[in-house]
PDB file of C-alpha atoms in Angstrom:
ATOM      1  CA  ASP A   1      88.833  60.797   2.033  1.00 65.00           C
ATOM      2  CA  ALA A   2      91.757  63.296   1.934  1.00 81.00           C
ATOM      3  CA  GLY A   3      93.507  61.711  -0.995  1.00 94.00           C
ATOM      4  CA  VAL A   4      97.096  60.291  -1.049  1.00 97.00           C
ATOM      5  CA  ILE A   5      98.947  61.816   1.708  1.00 98.00           C
ATOM      6  CA  GLN A   6     102.768  62.387   1.169  1.00 98.00           C
ATOM      7  CA  SER A   7     105.210  63.894   3.904  1.00 98.00           C
ATOM      8  CA  PRO A   8     107.482  65.713   3.830  1.00 98.00           C
ATOM      9  CA  ARG A   9     106.735  68.002   1.006  1.00 97.00           C
ATOM     10  CA  HIS A  10     110.216  69.318   0.681  1.00 97.00           C
ATOM     11  CA  GLU A  11     113.317  67.847   1.866  1.00 97.00           C
ATOM     12  CA  VAL A  12     116.673  69.042   1.875  1.00 98.00           C
ATOM     13  CA  THR A  13     119.530  67.094   3.181  1.00 97.00           C
ATOM     14  CA  GLU A  14     123.220  66.612   2.719  1.00 97.00           C
ATOM     15  CA  MET A  15     124.971  64.035   0.817  1.00 97.00           C
ATOM     16  CA  GLY A  16     125.437  60.802   2.964  1.00 97.00           C
ATOM     17  CA  GLN A  17     122.479  61.218   4.978  1.00 98.00           C
ATOM     18  CA  GLU A  18     119.572  58.873   5.270  1.00 98.00           C
ATOM     19  CA  VAL A  19     116.389  60.245   3.889  1.00 98.00           C
ATOM     20  CA  THR A  20     112.797  58.498   4.548  1.00 98.00           C
ATOM     21  CA  LEU A  21     109.865  59.704   2.379  1.00 98.00           C
ATOM     22  CA  ARG A  22     106.155  58.719   3.972  1.00 98.00           C
ATOM     23  CA  CYS A  23     103.090  57.896   1.986  1.00 98.00           C
ATOM     24  CA  LYS A  24      99.486  57.283   3.183  1.00 98.00           C
ATOM     25  CA  PRO A  25      97.384  55.629   0.433  1.00 97.00           C
ATOM     26  CA  ILE A  26      93.702  56.093  -0.044  1.00 95.00           C
ATOM     27  CA  SER A  27      91.710  53.722   2.235  1.00 94.00           C
ATOM     28  CA  GLY A  28      90.521  50.862   0.151  1.00 91.00           C
ATOM     29  CA  HIS A  29      93.167  50.955  -2.622  1.00 91.00           C
ATOM     30  CA  ASP A  30      95.244  47.951  -2.878  1.00 89.00           C
ATOM     31  CA  TYR A  31      97.979  49.077  -5.261  1.00 91.00           C
ATOM     32  CA  LEU A  32     100.690  51.511  -4.062  1.00 94.00           C
ATOM     33  CA  PHE A  33     103.221  52.936  -6.421  1.00 94.00           C
ATOM     34  CA  TRP A  34     106.183  54.768  -5.812  1.00 96.00           C
ATOM     35  CA  TYR A  35     107.557  57.095  -8.778  1.00 96.00           C
ATOM     36  CA  ARG A  36     110.615  59.401  -9.274  1.00 97.00           C
ATOM     37  CA  GLN A  37     110.277  62.408 -11.583  1.00 96.00           C
ATOM     38  CA  THR A  38     113.010  64.359 -13.057  1.00 94.00           C
ATOM     39  CA  MET A  39     113.438  66.459 -16.044  1.00 88.00           C
ATOM     40  CA  MET A  40     115.849  64.201 -17.642  1.00 86.00           C
ATOM     41  CA  ARG A  41     114.085  60.962 -17.143  1.00 87.00           C
ATOM     42  CA  GLY A  42     110.386  62.046 -16.504  1.00 89.00           C
ATOM     43  CA  LEU A  43     108.230  59.929 -14.429  1.00 92.00           C
ATOM     44  CA  GLU A  44     109.765  56.572 -13.348  1.00 92.00           C
ATOM     45  CA  LEU A  45     108.325  53.681 -11.464  1.00 92.00           C
ATOM     46  CA  LEU A  46     110.526  52.563  -8.697  1.00 95.00           C
ATOM     47  CA  ILE A  47     108.512  49.927  -7.080  1.00 95.00           C
ATOM     48  CA  TYR A  48     104.873  49.096  -6.550  1.00 93.00           C
ATOM     49  CA  PHE A  49     103.152  46.994  -3.981  1.00 94.00           C
ATOM     50  CA  ASN A  50      99.622  44.798  -4.044  1.00 92.00           C
ATOM     51  CA  ASN A  51      98.049  44.322  -0.685  1.00 93.00           C
ATOM     52  CA  ASN A  52     101.121  45.455   1.158  1.00 95.00           C
ATOM     53  CA  VAL A  53     103.569  42.979  -0.843  1.00 95.00           C
ATOM     54  CA  PRO A  54     106.333  44.268  -2.962  1.00 95.00           C
ATOM     55  CA  ILE A  55     105.347  43.192  -6.705  1.00 91.00           C
ATOM     56  CA  ASP A  56     108.069  44.581  -8.678  1.00 90.00           C
ATOM     57  CA  ASP A  57     111.030  46.596  -7.677  1.00 93.00           C
ATOM     58  CA  SER A  58     113.074  46.439 -11.069  1.00 91.00           C
ATOM     59  CA  GLY A  59     112.939  50.323 -11.085  1.00 92.00           C
ATOM     60  CA  MET A  60     114.882  50.845  -7.912  1.00 95.00           C
ATOM     61  CA  PRO A  61     118.047  52.166  -8.917  1.00 88.00           C
ATOM     62  CA  GLU A  62     120.488  50.845  -6.351  1.00 87.00           C
ATOM     63  CA  ASP A  63     120.438  49.031  -3.052  1.00 92.00           C
ATOM     64  CA  ARG A  64     120.695  52.499  -1.623  1.00 96.00           C
ATOM     65  CA  PHE A  65     116.779  52.577  -2.172  1.00 97.00           C
ATOM     66  CA  SER A  66     114.561  50.549  -0.132  1.00 97.00           C
ATOM     67  CA  ALA A  67     110.735  50.537   0.290  1.00 98.00           C
ATOM     68  CA  LYS A  68     108.367  49.226   2.815  1.00 97.00           C
ATOM     69  CA  MET A  69     104.673  48.766   3.351  1.00 98.00           C
ATOM     70  CA  PRO A  70     104.081  47.388   6.896  1.00 97.00           C
ATOM     71  CA  ASN A  71     100.253  47.908   6.352  1.00 96.00           C
ATOM     72  CA  ALA A  72      97.586  48.994   4.234  1.00 95.00           C
ATOM     73  CA  SER A  73      97.670  52.653   5.334  1.00 95.00           C
ATOM     74  CA  PHE A  74     101.466  53.327   5.430  1.00 97.00           C
ATOM     75  CA  SER A  75     104.549  53.083   3.069  1.00 98.00           C
ATOM     76  CA  THR A  76     108.057  54.351   3.503  1.00 98.00           C
ATOM     77  CA  LEU A  77     110.794  55.192   0.798  1.00 98.00           C
ATOM     78  CA  LYS A  78     114.196  55.237   2.181  1.00 98.00           C
ATOM     79  CA  ILE A  79     117.377  56.297   0.696  1.00 97.00           C
ATOM     80  CA  GLN A  80     120.707  55.504   2.453  1.00 97.00           C
ATOM     81  CA  PRO A  81     123.056  57.134   1.653  1.00 96.00           C
ATOM     82  CA  SER A  82     121.923  59.849  -0.288  1.00 97.00           C
ATOM     83  CA  GLU A  83     123.510  61.343  -3.359  1.00 97.00           C
ATOM     84  CA  PRO A  84     123.159  64.424  -5.211  1.00 97.00           C
ATOM     85  CA  ARG A  85     121.824  62.738  -8.044  1.00 96.00           C
ATOM     86  CA  ASP A  86     118.968  61.294  -6.076  1.00 97.00           C
ATOM     87  CA  SER A  87     117.422  65.045  -6.178  1.00 97.00           C
ATOM     88  CA  ALA A  88     114.157  64.579  -7.758  1.00 98.00           C
ATOM     89  CA  VAL A  89     110.201  64.681  -7.019  1.00 98.00           C
ATOM     90  CA  TYR A  90     109.152  61.442  -5.522  1.00 98.00           C
ATOM     91  CA  PHE A  91     105.265  60.810  -5.961  1.00 98.00           C
ATOM     92  CA  CYS A  92     103.253  58.258  -4.315  1.00 97.00           C
ATOM     93  CA  ALA A  93     100.227  56.982  -6.066  1.00 94.00           C
ATOM     94  CA  SER A  94      97.629  54.666  -5.118  1.00 93.00           C
ATOM     95  CA  SER A  95      94.596  52.677  -7.009  1.00 89.00           C
ATOM     96  CA  PHE A  96      92.144  50.083  -6.749  1.00 83.00           C
ATOM     97  CA  TRP A  97      93.250  48.132  -9.509  1.00 71.00           C
ATOM     98  CA  ALA A  98      96.447  49.044 -11.234  1.00 57.00           C
ATOM     99  CA  GLY A  99      95.917  47.809 -14.629  1.00 58.00           C
ATOM    100  CA  GLY A 100      92.369  49.367 -15.270  1.00 62.00           C
ATOM    101  CA  THR A 101      91.413  52.107 -12.937  1.00 69.00           C
ATOM    102  CA  GLU A 102      92.904  55.617 -12.199  1.00 80.00           C
ATOM    103  CA  ALA A 103      95.985  56.099 -10.015  1.00 87.00           C
ATOM    104  CA  PHE A 104      95.558  58.943  -7.558  1.00 91.00           C
ATOM    105  CA  PHE A 105      98.640  60.692  -6.954  1.00 95.00           C
ATOM    106  CA  GLY A 106     100.043  62.400  -3.806  1.00 97.00           C
ATOM    107  CA  GLN A 107     101.802  66.020  -3.890  1.00 97.00           C
ATOM    108  CA  GLY A 108     105.025  64.733  -4.132  1.00 98.00           C
ATOM    109  CA  THR A 109     108.075  65.016  -2.179  1.00 98.00           C
ATOM    110  CA  ARG A 110     110.711  67.559  -3.609  1.00 98.00           C
ATOM    111  CA  LEU A 111     114.244  66.078  -2.361  1.00 98.00           C
ATOM    112  CA  THR A 112     117.240  67.966  -2.798  1.00 98.00           C
ATOM    113  CA  VAL A 113     120.501  66.373  -1.901  1.00 98.00           C
ATOM    114  CA  VAL A 114     123.444  69.023  -1.404  1.00 97.00           C
TER     115      VAL A 114
ATOM    116  CA  GLN B   1     113.109  51.022 -26.895  1.00 58.00           C
ATOM    117  CA  LYS B   2     111.248  52.739 -24.187  1.00 65.00           C
ATOM    118  CA  GLU B   3     108.014  51.282 -23.270  1.00 85.00           C
ATOM    119  CA  VAL B   4     106.123  54.478 -23.810  1.00 90.00           C
ATOM    120  CA  GLU B   5     107.255  57.075 -26.302  1.00 92.00           C
ATOM    121  CA  GLN B   6     105.987  60.752 -26.534  1.00 93.00           C
ATOM    122  CA  ASN B   7     107.516  63.652 -28.255  1.00 88.00           C
ATOM    123  CA  SER B   8     108.577  66.220 -25.511  1.00 85.00           C
ATOM    124  CA  GLY B   9     107.510  69.384 -27.424  1.00 85.00           C
ATOM    125  CA  PRO B  10     106.900  71.790 -26.778  1.00 93.00           C
ATOM    126  CA  LEU B  11     103.692  71.844 -28.763  1.00 96.00           C
ATOM    127  CA  SER B  12     102.503  75.366 -29.555  1.00 96.00           C
ATOM    128  CA  VAL B  13      98.766  75.712 -30.589  1.00 97.00           C
ATOM    129  CA  PRO B  14      96.778  78.926 -30.850  1.00 97.00           C
ATOM    130  CA  GLU B  15      93.733  79.434 -28.460  1.00 97.00           C
ATOM    131  CA  GLY B  16      90.817  77.848 -30.195  1.00 97.00           C
ATOM    132  CA  ALA B  17      92.482  75.489 -32.129  1.00 97.00           C
ATOM    133  CA  ILE B  18      92.994  71.586 -31.786  1.00 97.00           C
ATOM    134  CA  ALA B  19      95.956  70.167 -29.975  1.00 97.00           C
ATOM    135  CA  SER B  20      96.772  66.496 -31.072  1.00 97.00           C
ATOM    136  CA  LEU B  21      99.132  64.786 -28.678  1.00 97.00           C
ATOM    137  CA  ASN B  22     100.564  61.354 -29.627  1.00 96.00           C
ATOM    138  CA  CYS B  23     101.938  58.228 -27.895  1.00 95.00           C
ATOM    139  CA  THR B  24     103.434  55.189 -28.973  1.00 95.00           C
ATOM    140  CA  TYR B  25     104.083  51.813 -26.793  1.00 92.00           C
ATOM    141  CA  SER B  26     105.776  48.840 -27.326  1.00 89.00           C
ATOM    142  CA  ASP B  27     104.056  46.018 -25.202  1.00 83.00           C
ATOM    143  CA  ARG B  28     101.497  44.605 -27.582  1.00 83.00           C
ATOM    144  CA  GLY B  29     100.026  43.029 -24.405  1.00 80.00           C
ATOM    145  CA  SER B  30      98.889  46.509 -22.753  1.00 81.00           C
ATOM    146  CA  GLN B  31      95.329  46.419 -22.205  1.00 82.00           C
ATOM    147  CA  SER B  32      94.660  49.888 -20.879  1.00 87.00           C
ATOM    148  CA  PHE B  33      95.641  53.500 -21.910  1.00 92.00           C
ATOM    149  CA  PHE B  34      95.515  56.741 -19.809  1.00 93.00           C
ATOM    150  CA  TRP B  35      95.997  60.320 -20.309  1.00 96.00           C
ATOM    151  CA  TYR B  36      97.381  62.393 -17.333  1.00 95.00           C
ATOM    152  CA  ARG B  37      97.563  66.095 -17.270  1.00 97.00           C
ATOM    153  CA  GLN B  38     100.324  67.726 -15.094  1.00 97.00           C
ATOM    154  CA  TYR B  39     100.548  71.215 -14.595  1.00 97.00           C
ATOM    155  CA  SER B  40     103.970  72.766 -13.366  1.00 94.00           C
ATOM    156  CA  GLY B  41     105.023  71.990  -9.892  1.00 93.00           C
ATOM    157  CA  LYS B  42     101.653  69.977  -9.201  1.00 96.00           C
ATOM    158  CA  SER B  43     101.073  65.966  -9.480  1.00 96.00           C
ATOM    159  CA  PRO B  44      99.608  64.207 -12.497  1.00 95.00           C
ATOM    160  CA  GLU B  45      95.776  64.154 -12.538  1.00 94.00           C
ATOM    161  CA  LEU B  46      93.847  61.797 -14.832  1.00 91.00           C
ATOM    162  CA  ILE B  47      92.052  63.203 -17.991  1.00 93.00           C
ATOM    163  CA  MET B  48      90.985  60.101 -19.759  1.00 92.00           C
ATOM    164  CA  PHE B  49      91.338  56.301 -20.022  1.00 91.00           C
ATOM    165  CA  ILE B  50      90.728  54.221 -23.073  1.00 93.00           C
ATOM    166  CA  TYR B  51      90.551  50.445 -23.363  1.00 90.00           C
ATOM    167  CA  SER B  52      89.236  49.616 -26.674  1.00 90.00           C
ATOM    168  CA  ASN B  53      90.228  50.335 -30.368  1.00 94.00           C
ATOM    169  CA  GLY B  54      88.485  53.500 -31.641  1.00 95.00           C
ATOM    170  CA  ASP B  55      87.621  56.893 -30.328  1.00 96.00           C
ATOM    171  CA  LYS B  56      86.413  57.834 -26.773  1.00 96.00           C
ATOM    172  CA  GLU B  57      85.104  61.279 -26.322  1.00 96.00           C
ATOM    173  CA  ASP B  58      84.607  63.533 -22.978  1.00 95.00           C
ATOM    174  CA  GLY B  59      83.882  67.103 -23.440  1.00 96.00           C
ATOM    175  CA  ARG B  60      86.546  68.748 -25.571  1.00 97.00           C
ATOM    176  CA  PHE B  61      88.856  65.693 -24.902  1.00 97.00           C
ATOM    177  CA  THR B  62      88.965  62.840 -27.524  1.00 97.00           C
ATOM    178  CA  ALA B  63      91.195  59.746 -26.866  1.00 97.00           C
ATOM    179  CA  GLN B  64      92.026  57.398 -29.859  1.00 97.00           C
ATOM    180  CA  LEU B  65      93.392  54.106 -29.547  1.00 96.00           C
ATOM    181  CA  ASN B  66      94.771  52.051 -32.400  1.00 95.00           C
ATOM    182  CA  LYS B  67      96.077  48.644 -30.839  1.00 92.00           C
ATOM    183  CA  ALA B  68      97.273  47.409 -34.193  1.00 92.00           C
ATOM    184  CA  SER B  69      99.635  50.434 -34.784  1.00 93.00           C
ATOM    185  CA  GLN B  70     100.429  50.475 -31.040  1.00 93.00           C
ATOM    186  CA  TYR B  71      99.494  53.984 -30.495  1.00 93.00           C
ATOM    187  CA  VAL B  72      97.125  56.310 -28.393  1.00 96.00           C
ATOM    188  CA  SER B  73      96.530  59.946 -29.010  1.00 97.00           C
ATOM    189  CA  LEU B  74      94.654  62.688 -27.338  1.00 97.00           C
ATOM    190  CA  LEU B  75      92.662  65.534 -29.223  1.00 98.00           C
ATOM    191  CA  ILE B  76      92.028  68.643 -27.322  1.00 98.00           C
ATOM    192  CA  ARG B  77      89.314  70.702 -29.128  1.00 98.00           C
ATOM    193  CA  ASP B  78      89.078  74.403 -28.578  1.00 98.00           C
ATOM    194  CA  SER B  79      92.435  74.731 -26.836  1.00 98.00           C
ATOM    195  CA  GLN B  80      92.325  76.990 -24.050  1.00 97.00           C
ATOM    196  CA  PRO B  81      95.426  78.869 -22.380  1.00 96.00           C
ATOM    197  CA  SER B  82      94.290  76.831 -19.100  1.00 96.00           C
ATOM    198  CA  ASP B  83      95.106  73.643 -21.030  1.00 97.00           C
ATOM    199  CA  SER B  84      98.808  74.495 -21.152  1.00 97.00           C
ATOM    200  CA  ALA B  85     100.568  71.806 -19.254  1.00 97.00           C
ATOM    201  CA  THR B  86     102.561  68.347 -19.730  1.00 96.00           C
ATOM    202  CA  TYR B  87     100.247  65.673 -20.829  1.00 97.00           C
ATOM    203  CA  LEU B  88     101.410  62.027 -19.923  1.00 96.00           C
ATOM    204  CA  CYS B  89     100.552  59.145 -21.747  1.00 95.00           C
ATOM    205  CA  ALA B  90     100.557  55.855 -19.444  1.00 92.00           C
ATOM    206  CA  LEU B  91      99.794  52.388 -20.030  1.00 88.00           C
ATOM    207  CA  GLY B  92      98.574  49.332 -17.702  1.00 82.00           C
ATOM    208  CA  GLY B  93     101.233  47.002 -18.481  1.00 66.00           C
ATOM    209  CA  GLY B  94     102.092  43.520 -17.595  1.00 59.00           C
ATOM    210  CA  TYR B  95     101.484  42.241 -13.900  1.00 59.00           C
ATOM    211  CA  ASN B  96      99.461  45.293 -13.384  1.00 63.00           C
ATOM    212  CA  LYS B  97     102.255  47.973 -13.797  1.00 73.00           C
ATOM    213  CA  LEU B  98     101.251  51.528 -14.786  1.00 81.00           C
ATOM    214  CA  ILE B  99     103.972  52.824 -16.884  1.00 87.00           C
ATOM    215  CA  PHE B 100     104.460  56.568 -18.043  1.00 91.00           C
ATOM    216  CA  GLY B 101     105.756  58.256 -20.882  1.00 92.00           C
ATOM    217  CA  ALA B 102     108.104  61.216 -20.431  1.00 92.00           C
ATOM    218  CA  GLY B 103     105.047  63.752 -21.447  1.00 94.00           C
ATOM    219  CA  THR B 104     104.512  66.344 -23.645  1.00 95.00           C
ATOM    220  CA  ARG B 105     104.352  69.865 -23.101  1.00 96.00           C
ATOM    221  CA  LEU B 106     101.500  71.778 -24.384  1.00 97.00           C
ATOM    222  CA  ALA B 107     101.398  75.552 -24.624  1.00 97.00           C
ATOM    223  CA  VAL B 108      98.326  77.217 -25.651  1.00 97.00           C
ATOM    224  CA  HIS B 109      98.726  80.899 -26.688  1.00 95.00           C
ATOM    225  CA  PRO B 110      95.866  83.700 -27.055  1.00 91.00           C
TER     226      PRO B 110
END
């Protein structure tokens, strides 16, 4: 397996534009996590899915953020409209069992909103 | 109070010394604990996990868990410059969340 695959690796967009981040988890993993990492706040859990169903989205900062997982092999995180304070590295991770086993991370998407 | 607390560092140790990284947590219901390493510009990768009180050793790394005191630590023996990275403590929380601390930056100098 190629691991967790995220795209794009880098995204630069203007304030107010829509941004869509994509993630392909490791095949067979039934948990998928979206994290945001900044120097100030560290690695924050935004939302996570179990078997394609959102379990906890309490970390999603605002209604501008939304996430979907239409099937077991694909998830998106959308920001609309984007703001400069959304600039961060966004990681997707997947695991077989969230509480007890290793979560494997993608390479991340570095988002810059100007 | 944050769920997972770590000293941000940097923790600076000489090559060959023991580096001690600490983490405290607030959720007494947590059952699983993880240490991840993150090099600058890279994604986190798992070093060790521990579920039971006591010590768990893996090569130069030892994880220590004390559930009564709600802390978990990571010891790195014979520290090498290649160990210089940010070390993230994580716990498996309620409803199978995986929550991370802010990380401790370790610098091993020759």
